[in-house]
């Protein structure tokens, strides 16, 4: 790989503060980029203002700074990208690749979350409608750098998905694909909760003629009983004064060797050491840890 060609990114949604799970994802992404001298970009995915937590954007930037996770260039805000999203939606709609859906939530009850295509051939006008992408009856597969081979049949397992909501808000699937391509992202490193979103994104990339990045999905942390990390813990913000011990803990979660003497180091020193020894092959596919050990 040509080292200067690596472009990674962290793309937080400001619906809440960074928690330990976000730190694991951000750290993996940062280290994967820095280990090869690549760039690391920061994109604020603020496409859903009603779900935004007041102060979350500033808090996220501050936490990244206090944890030494420096980004390159200016922060990209998705609220500045609306024209680009609108243009692509208009094109897909004109080409018949996307269509307007007027179904109410009530009408869709009982369909187990997979849209049954009720509006597919009804040629509704765009006003007061959601826009859905017409998915092919095909299996999309890719090889994740940690999770291995993953495949999903878009028609059967996902259905025609929304790219613009009825209230006009743009959907994550479209925005993420357009922005990763626009920013030249070569490597997506993020949490495994997004693994099963990837085939939709591959399809959009194919449809729009965009390059496909490599993917690495870091393990989600589950408790020994199989439950996801408790809500209270997930939403606890990361304290700046705990940066070094929490980075060390996140490194262990990522299967990276740590030197106990490093608790006395600054976050920047720990990160520099970790980047020099980064081994993506050591990342476990899943992670079970009692909450108490994470604190
Ligand atoms: N904004 C998404 C989130 O915070 C992540 C997007 C991505 O990394 O693809 O869950
Ligand atoms: Zn519909």
Coordinates of N, CA and C in Angstrom, one line a residue, residues 83-182:
X83 N -26.6 20.4 -0.1 CA -26.8 20.6 -1.5 C -26.3 19.4 -2.3
X84 N -25.2 18.8 -1.8 CA -24.7 17.6 -2.5 C -25.6 16.4 -2.3
X85 N -26.2 16.3 -1.1 CA -27.1 15.2 -0.9 C -28.4 15.3 -1.8
X86 N -28.9 16.6 -1.8 CA -30.1 16.9 -2.5 C -29.9 16.6 -4.0
X87 N -28.8 16.9 -4.5 CA -28.5 16.8 -6.0 C -28.5 15.3 -6.3
X88 N -27.9 14.5 -5.5 CA -27.8 13.0 -5.8 C -29.2 12.4 -5.7
X89 N -30.0 12.8 -4.7 CA -31.3 12.3 -4.5 C -32.2 12.6 -5.7
X90 N -32.1 13.8 -6.2 CA -32.8 14.3 -7.3 C -32.5 13.4 -8.6
X91 N -31.2 13.1 -8.7 CA -30.7 12.3 -9.9 C -31.3 10.9 -9.8
X92 N -31.1 10.3 -8.6 CA -31.6 8.9 -8.4 C -33.1 8.8 -8.6
X93 N -33.8 9.9 -8.2 CA -35.3 9.9 -8.3 C -35.6 10.0 -9.8
X94 N -35.0 10.9 -10.5 CA -35.2 11.1 -12.0 C -35.0 9.8 -12.7
X95 N -33.9 9.1 -12.3 CA -33.5 7.9 -13.0 C -34.4 6.7 -12.6
X96 N -35.3 6.9 -11.7 CA -36.1 5.8 -11.3 C -35.4 4.8 -10.3
X97 N -34.3 5.2 -9.9 CA -33.5 4.3 -8.9 C -34.0 4.5 -7.5
X98 N -34.7 5.6 -7.3 CA -35.3 5.9 -6.0 C -36.7 6.3 -6.2
X99 N -37.5 6.2 -5.2 CA -38.9 6.6 -5.4 C -39.5 7.1 -4.2
X100 N -40.6 7.8 -4.3 CA -41.3 8.5 -3.2 C -42.2 7.5 -2.5
X101 N -42.2 7.5 -1.2 CA -43.0 6.6 -0.3 C -43.8 7.4 0.6
X102 N -45.1 7.2 0.6 CA -46.0 7.9 1.4 C -46.6 7.1 2.6
X103 N -46.0 5.9 2.8 CA -46.6 5.0 3.8 C -46.4 5.6 5.2
X104 N -47.4 5.5 6.0 CA -47.3 5.9 7.4 C -46.7 4.8 8.2
X105 N -46.2 5.2 9.4 CA -45.7 4.2 10.3 C -46.7 3.1 10.6
X106 N -47.9 3.5 10.7 CA -49.0 2.6 11.0 C -49.2 1.6 9.9
X107 N -49.2 2.1 8.7 CA -49.3 1.2 7.5 C -48.2 0.1 7.5
X108 N -47.1 0.4 8.0 CA -46.0 -0.5 7.9 C -45.9 -1.4 9.2
X109 N -46.8 -1.2 10.1 CA -46.8 -2.1 11.3 C -47.0 -3.5 10.8
X110 N -46.3 -4.5 11.4 CA -46.6 -5.9 11.1 C -45.7 -6.4 9.9
X111 N -44.8 -5.5 9.4 CA -43.9 -6.0 8.4 C -42.5 -6.3 8.9
X112 N -42.4 -6.4 10.2 CA -41.1 -6.8 10.8 C -39.9 -5.9 10.4
X113 N -40.2 -4.6 10.1 CA -39.0 -3.7 9.8 C -38.5 -3.8 8.4
X114 N -38.9 -4.7 7.6 CA -38.4 -4.7 6.2 C -39.5 -4.2 5.3
X115 N -39.2 -3.0 4.7 CA -40.2 -2.4 3.9 C -40.7 -3.2 2.7
X116 N -42.0 -3.5 2.6 CA -42.6 -4.4 1.7 C -42.7 -3.8 0.2
X117 N -42.2 -2.6 0.0 CA -42.2 -2.1 -1.4 C -43.6 -1.6 -1.9
X118 N -44.5 -1.3 -0.9 CA -45.8 -0.9 -1.3 C -45.9 0.3 -2.3
X119 N -45.0 1.2 -2.2 CA -45.0 2.4 -3.1 C -44.1 2.2 -4.3
X120 N -43.5 1.1 -4.4 CA -42.5 0.9 -5.5 C -42.9 1.3 -6.9
X121 N -44.1 1.0 -7.2 CA -44.5 1.3 -8.6 C -45.7 2.3 -8.7
X122 N -45.8 3.1 -7.6 CA -47.0 4.0 -7.6 C -46.7 5.4 -8.1
X123 N -45.4 5.7 -8.4 CA -45.0 7.0 -9.0 C -45.6 8.2 -8.2
X124 N -45.5 8.1 -6.9 CA -45.9 9.3 -6.1 C -45.1 10.5 -6.4
X125 N -45.6 11.7 -6.2 CA -44.8 12.9 -6.3 C -43.9 12.9 -5.0
X126 N -42.9 13.8 -5.1 CA -41.9 13.8 -4.0 C -42.4 14.6 -2.8
X127 N -43.3 15.5 -3.0 CA -43.7 16.3 -1.8 C -44.3 15.4 -0.7
X128 N -44.0 15.8 0.5 CA -44.5 15.1 1.7 C -44.4 13.6 1.6
X129 N -43.2 13.1 1.1 CA -43.0 11.7 1.0 C -41.5 11.4 1.4
X130 N -41.3 10.2 1.9 CA -39.9 9.8 2.1 C -39.4 9.3 0.7
X131 N -38.0 9.3 0.6 CA -37.5 8.8 -0.7 C -36.7 7.5 -0.3
X132 N -37.1 6.5 -1.0 CA -36.5 5.2 -0.8 C -35.7 4.7 -2.0
X133 N -34.6 4.0 -1.7 CA -33.8 3.5 -2.8 C -34.3 2.1 -3.1
X134 N -34.4 1.8 -4.4 CA -34.9 0.5 -4.9 C -33.7 -0.5 -4.8
X135 N -33.8 -1.4 -3.9 CA -32.7 -2.4 -3.8 C -32.8 -3.6 -4.8
X136 N -31.7 -4.1 -5.3 CA -31.8 -5.3 -6.1 C -31.9 -6.6 -5.3
X137 N -32.4 -7.6 -5.9 CA -32.5 -8.9 -5.3 C -31.2 -9.6 -5.4
X138 N -30.2 -9.0 -4.7 CA -28.8 -9.5 -4.8 C -28.2 -9.6 -3.4
X139 N -27.2 -10.4 -3.3 CA -26.4 -10.5 -2.1 C -25.2 -9.6 -2.3
X140 N -24.9 -8.8 -1.3 CA -23.7 -8.0 -1.3 C -22.8 -8.5 -0.3
X141 N -21.5 -8.7 -0.7 CA -20.5 -9.3 0.3 C -19.2 -8.5 0.3
X142 N -18.6 -8.5 1.4 CA -17.3 -7.9 1.5 C -16.5 -8.6 2.6
X143 N -15.2 -8.4 2.6 CA -14.3 -9.0 3.6 C -13.9 -7.9 4.5
X144 N -14.3 -7.9 5.8 CA -14.0 -7.0 6.8 C -12.6 -7.4 7.3
X145 N -11.8 -6.4 7.6 CA -10.4 -6.7 8.1 C -10.4 -7.4 9.4
X146 N -11.4 -7.2 10.2 CA -11.5 -8.0 11.5 C -12.6 -9.0 11.5
X147 N -13.8 -8.6 11.0 CA -14.9 -9.5 11.1 C -14.9 -10.6 10.0
X148 N -14.1 -10.5 9.1 CA -14.0 -11.5 8.0 C -15.1 -11.3 7.0
X149 N -15.5 -12.4 6.3 CA -16.5 -12.3 5.3 C -17.9 -12.0 5.8
X150 N -18.5 -11.1 5.2 CA -19.9 -10.7 5.6 C -20.7 -10.6 4.4
X151 N -21.9 -11.1 4.4 CA -22.8 -10.9 3.3 C -24.3 -10.7 3.7
X152 N -25.0 -10.1 2.9 CA -26.4 -9.7 3.2 C -27.2 -9.6 1.8
X153 N -28.3 -10.2 1.8 CA -29.2 -10.1 0.7 C -30.1 -8.9 0.8
X154 N -29.9 -7.9 0.0 CA -30.5 -6.6 0.2 C -32.0 -6.7 0.1
X155 N -32.5 -7.4 -0.9 CA -34.0 -7.5 -1.0 C -34.6 -8.2 0.2
X156 N -34.1 -9.3 0.6 CA -34.7 -10.1 1.6 C -34.4 -9.6 3.0
X157 N -33.2 -9.2 3.3 CA -32.8 -8.8 4.6 C -32.9 -7.3 5.0
X158 N -33.0 -6.5 4.0 CA -33.1 -5.0 4.2 C -34.3 -4.4 3.6
X159 N -34.5 -4.6 2.4 CA -35.6 -4.0 1.7 C -35.2 -2.6 1.2
X160 N -36.1 -1.9 0.4 CA -35.9 -0.6 -0.1 C -35.7 0.4 1.1
X161 N -34.6 1.0 1.2 CA -34.3 1.8 2.4 C -34.4 3.3 2.1
X162 N -34.6 4.0 3.2 CA -34.9 5.5 3.1 C -33.6 6.2 2.9
X163 N -33.5 7.1 2.0 CA -32.4 8.0 1.8 C -32.7 9.5 2.2
X164 N -34.0 9.8 2.2 CA -34.4 11.1 2.7 C -35.7 10.9 3.4
X165 N -35.8 11.4 4.6 CA -37.0 11.2 5.4 C -38.1 12.1 4.9
X166 N -39.3 11.7 5.4 CA -40.5 12.5 5.0 C -40.4 14.0 5.5
X167 N -39.7 14.2 6.6 CA -39.5 15.5 7.2 C -38.4 16.3 6.5
X168 N -37.8 15.6 5.5 CA -36.7 16.3 4.7 C -35.3 16.0 5.2
X169 N -35.2 15.4 6.3 CA -33.8 15.1 6.8 C -33.2 14.0 6.0
X170 N -31.9 14.1 5.8 CA -31.2 13.1 5.0 C -30.8 11.9 5.8
X171 N -30.8 10.8 5.2 CA -30.5 9.5 5.9 C -29.0 9.3 6.0
X172 N -28.6 8.7 7.1 CA -27.2 8.3 7.3 C -26.6 7.6 6.2
X173 N -27.2 6.6 5.6 CA -26.7 5.7 4.6 C -26.2 6.5 3.4
X174 N -26.9 7.5 3.0 CA -26.6 8.3 1.8 C -25.5 9.2 2.2
X175 N -25.6 9.9 3.3 CA -24.7 11.0 3.6 C -23.3 10.4 3.9
X176 N -23.2 9.2 4.5 CA -21.9 8.6 4.9 C -21.2 8.2 3.6
X177 N -21.9 7.7 2.6 CA -21.3 7.2 1.4 C -20.8 8.4 0.6
X178 N -21.6 9.4 0.5 CA -21.2 10.6 -0.3 C -20.0 11.3 0.3
X179 N -20.1 11.4 1.6 CA -19.0 12.1 2.3 C -17.7 11.4 2.3
X180 N -17.8 10.1 2.5 CA -16.5 9.3 2.5 C -15.9 9.4 1.1
X181 N -16.7 9.3 0.1 CA -16.1 9.5 -1.3 C -15.6 10.9 -1.5
X182 N -16.3 11.9 -1.1 CA -15.9 13.3 -1.3 C -14.6 13.6 -0.6

